[in-house]
Amino acid sequence: MSIFINGQKCAGCRKCVEVCPGNLIKIQNGKAVIKREKDCWGCTSCLKECKTGAISFFLGADMGGKGSVLSVDEAGDERKWTVTAPDGTEKTIVVNTKESNKY
Amino acid sequence: MSTGLNVETIKTDVLIIGGGTAGCYAAYVLGHSGKYDVLIAEKANIKRSGCLAAGVNAINAYITEGRVPMDYVDYAKNDAKGIVREDLLLSMSEGLNEVTKVLEDNGLVILKDENGKYVTRGNRNIKINGENIKPILAKMASGQSNVKVLNHINITDYIVQNNEIYGAVGFDVNEKKAYIIKAKTVLAATGGAAGLYRPNNPGFSRHKMWYPPFNTGAGYAMGIRAGAEMTTFEMRFIALRCKDTIAPTGTIAQGVKAKQMNGLGEIYETKYGVATCERVYGTTKENQEGRGPCYLKTDEITKEQEEELYKAYLNMAPSQTLKWLEGGQGPATQNVEIEGTEPYIVGGHTASGYWIDNNRATTVKGLYAAGDVAGGAPQKYVTGAIVEGKIAGQSIEHFLDEENKNDSDKYKISDKDFESEALKYIKKYNIFLENKESLITIEQAEETMQKIMDTYAGGIGSNYQYNETGLNLAKEKLEGLIDVVESLHAGDMDDLLQIYEIKERMTVCFSVIEHLKARKETRWHSFAENMNYPDESDDFNKYINSYSKDGKINVITRELVDAKHKLLFSFDDNNNVHFGGDV
């Protein structure tokens, strides 16, 4: 389990570098890269911080991962989470940040 | 020295080490009153650092209507089979609801009914959207003129002389820079320790664990080395979690009332008891005796409930939702497999940590502790850690008021003496930066430590069981690893951070081993499963405490403190600690 940073989308703004609770992201040649992908905790703080949608999250094969990625978009009070499968099919779940968990 | 680090010296009234849950709230309290300068030194960035990075699913420590704080004390006491500090639990419980209200006033979403009352989940919990709880706390802490935050600074050592603290030393985790921080008081709020034992997913997903893998016991280790008294390290915490993702199970168990079921389809949860340790033990036992794998029986929930679970997990453990969606089978069609985690040392869930008084003062003069690093008060959860941060903040202010009243120069140590002491620690940083590269890597050293603990000190691989012979062997093997760790090469500051994280975990491991040996009974299944002494014994209705002196760990026992008595420390002219109050 770790994150994937799309270098083409990354603006090099350093927001993910700043926020990572494990200090695991650095800027290399103007783009964010993860230092050690095995050391990611999976908290998704960097995904939420990224304004260009460059960072997504995936499960390693040891956790049942098959190559899908989870990404997140924020608009107003809504946070849209999308799971994109390797064949491009998408599943989306919208969470209202002003609404409490039911459970 | 060619690798020599730049050194910056800072002076502050209060140094808070760790800007997590407790640290941020202590800074908020001290900032609010505005009397003293506060510096938060944080290893990462307080916006998302610590336990709350991904969010939290509920407030699990709350006094719901019709209940009183003493009910919470009793609950925590029963769950820990009596080994708690009732005085600490009571003062914590009395503050739970007030800090919850403060969080709400600062933007935390809490579910309310039509009468404007919080909606409860069980007897002690309320429902929230806790995804942004850490940014809220960070904003509360930092938005004050007398609070300064230094992000990306790893504190490694206290400066303590004659049992009094004068500050601490650390380094920048990115730049070649060391920090000497001279402080009148210090609050340890570094959290607990993960990564002592081999984790559930030792391969690619080794950091997919319950507790933050970045909480590596720095506060415990610094306290142990400085001679502070520690308590109950033998009460390890093992969480019962969703398999692989190590996501919470409480949301499913309490939320949709899913029961624990073994591989034969039998509900087993009532067979072993419902204390936190027994829920883990039951699952371990079922697997050990060939009735695994174990599940939470969710296949009867509705699609609507499933949809709500997807959302709830996105707000705290997104990997679980991804696993469900990617696998194409959600909890409504497939039961959720569960497992126990590797053992952690964490004072927010068990009673491990600094031996503190009711003001959250430690046995080192001027040093306070709050949150997961502080012992005696299990089941703190988020709000309990916050209350401890609040009490510590208030006590620190009172301590500084008194010091000022006495007109004593609290910087009793001269700048020159202070710096020469601090430079000893900085010299050690340089040694690691100058060590030659070798075939033994940081990763190998870490895995070796975890393997030793897993095999001989009751990790997952040994079904959490241990005996004295094995514990002695663990100690011997860890001692053999010390030289390996000391000779590791740090190519940059990030390497240096990882080396110090191993060093501090090793220090904690040695103490854990001594504590496990000293409790010659099995009071908490799985948490401390002593195979030499498989039964509970009344002889151990007491605390196992320890302190380090001249590099040796001394184990002592102390009598239980109940809620009617408040333990308060005082220091004589020679800085010897005295236990007073009503005890």
XYZ file of C-alpha atoms in Angstrom, chain A residues 1-2 14 17-24 35-45 48-49 57-70 79 81 83 86 91-103, chain B residues 44-45 47-51 53-54 57 109 111 121 127-129 131 152 173-174 203-214 244-245 251 255-256 305 308-312 314-315 318-319 322-323 325-327 443 494 498:
110
model
C 0.000 0.000 0.000
C 1.364 3.338 -0.974
C 5.415 21.214 -1.980
C 5.983 17.449 1.174
C 4.905 19.729 3.992
C 1.957 17.685 5.244
C 3.133 14.046 5.089
C 3.182 12.777 8.696
C 6.064 10.482 7.805
C 8.141 13.103 6.020
C 8.190 10.700 3.082
C 11.237 8.497 -0.829
C 10.324 4.974 0.307
C 6.949 3.728 -0.878
C 6.969 0.882 1.687
C 6.938 3.442 4.489
C 3.608 5.054 3.553
C 0.987 4.734 6.306
C -1.939 5.241 3.954
C -3.424 8.270 5.725
C -4.166 10.045 2.400
C -3.214 13.458 3.828
C -6.338 15.820 0.218
C -3.639 18.486 0.092
C -3.444 5.780 -3.453
C -3.197 2.051 -4.137
C -3.133 -1.238 -2.277
C -0.096 -3.456 -2.674
C -0.665 -6.994 -3.886
C -0.013 -8.182 -0.313
C -3.255 -6.470 0.691
C -5.296 -7.745 -2.212
C -4.484 -4.846 -4.518
C -5.025 -5.438 -8.238
C -3.871 -2.102 -9.577
C -6.868 0.131 -8.837
C -6.196 3.615 -7.516
C -8.140 5.827 -5.118
C -15.334 15.269 -1.078
C -13.591 9.765 -3.799
C -11.704 4.269 -7.423
C -6.804 -0.716 -14.345
C -16.638 4.015 -8.978
C -17.360 7.217 -7.097
C -18.483 7.894 -3.533
C -19.332 11.396 -2.381
C -18.879 12.247 1.294
C -20.330 15.441 2.707
C -17.777 16.828 5.148
C -20.512 18.576 7.125
C -22.360 15.324 7.767
C -21.495 12.973 10.588
C -20.714 9.291 10.135
C -23.821 7.132 10.581
C -21.768 4.556 12.472
C 6.475 16.088 10.799
C 3.895 18.854 10.415
C -1.498 19.741 10.398
C -1.739 15.966 9.999
C 0.852 14.452 12.325
C 0.193 11.822 14.977
C -2.691 9.423 15.412
C -3.833 11.986 10.312
C -6.559 10.162 8.400
C -14.654 7.702 13.315
C -19.034 18.100 13.048
C -24.273 14.493 14.958
C -23.194 5.215 19.862
C -21.042 10.237 16.373
C -18.965 12.743 14.448
C -17.314 13.412 11.127
C -11.896 13.413 9.092
C 10.155 18.858 10.821
C 14.856 16.077 9.428
C 15.650 17.687 6.067
C 6.469 -6.831 3.085
C 5.426 -4.008 0.793
C 2.712 -2.797 3.168
C 4.809 -2.944 6.334
C 3.597 0.450 7.456
C -0.090 -0.356 7.037
C -0.502 -0.650 10.769
C -2.988 0.501 13.375
C -0.789 2.970 15.200
C 1.173 5.635 13.307
C 4.435 3.975 12.223
C 6.063 7.365 12.775
C -4.716 -6.664 5.795
C -5.875 -3.052 5.927
C -17.324 0.819 13.493
C -22.330 0.361 14.034
C -24.099 -2.578 12.394
C -25.690 0.086 5.546
C -22.653 4.126 4.925
C -19.737 1.909 5.924
C -17.908 2.902 2.725
C -18.284 6.545 3.708
C -17.384 6.013 7.368
C -13.246 6.981 3.868
C -13.362 9.373 6.827
C -9.682 4.836 3.260
C -7.740 1.681 2.430
C -10.637 0.774 -1.503
C -10.208 -2.901 -0.631
C -14.511 -1.646 -3.938
C -11.449 -3.013 -5.694
C -12.284 -6.583 -4.679
C 16.224 -1.504 7.184
C 16.359 11.394 6.721
C 15.447 6.505 10.815
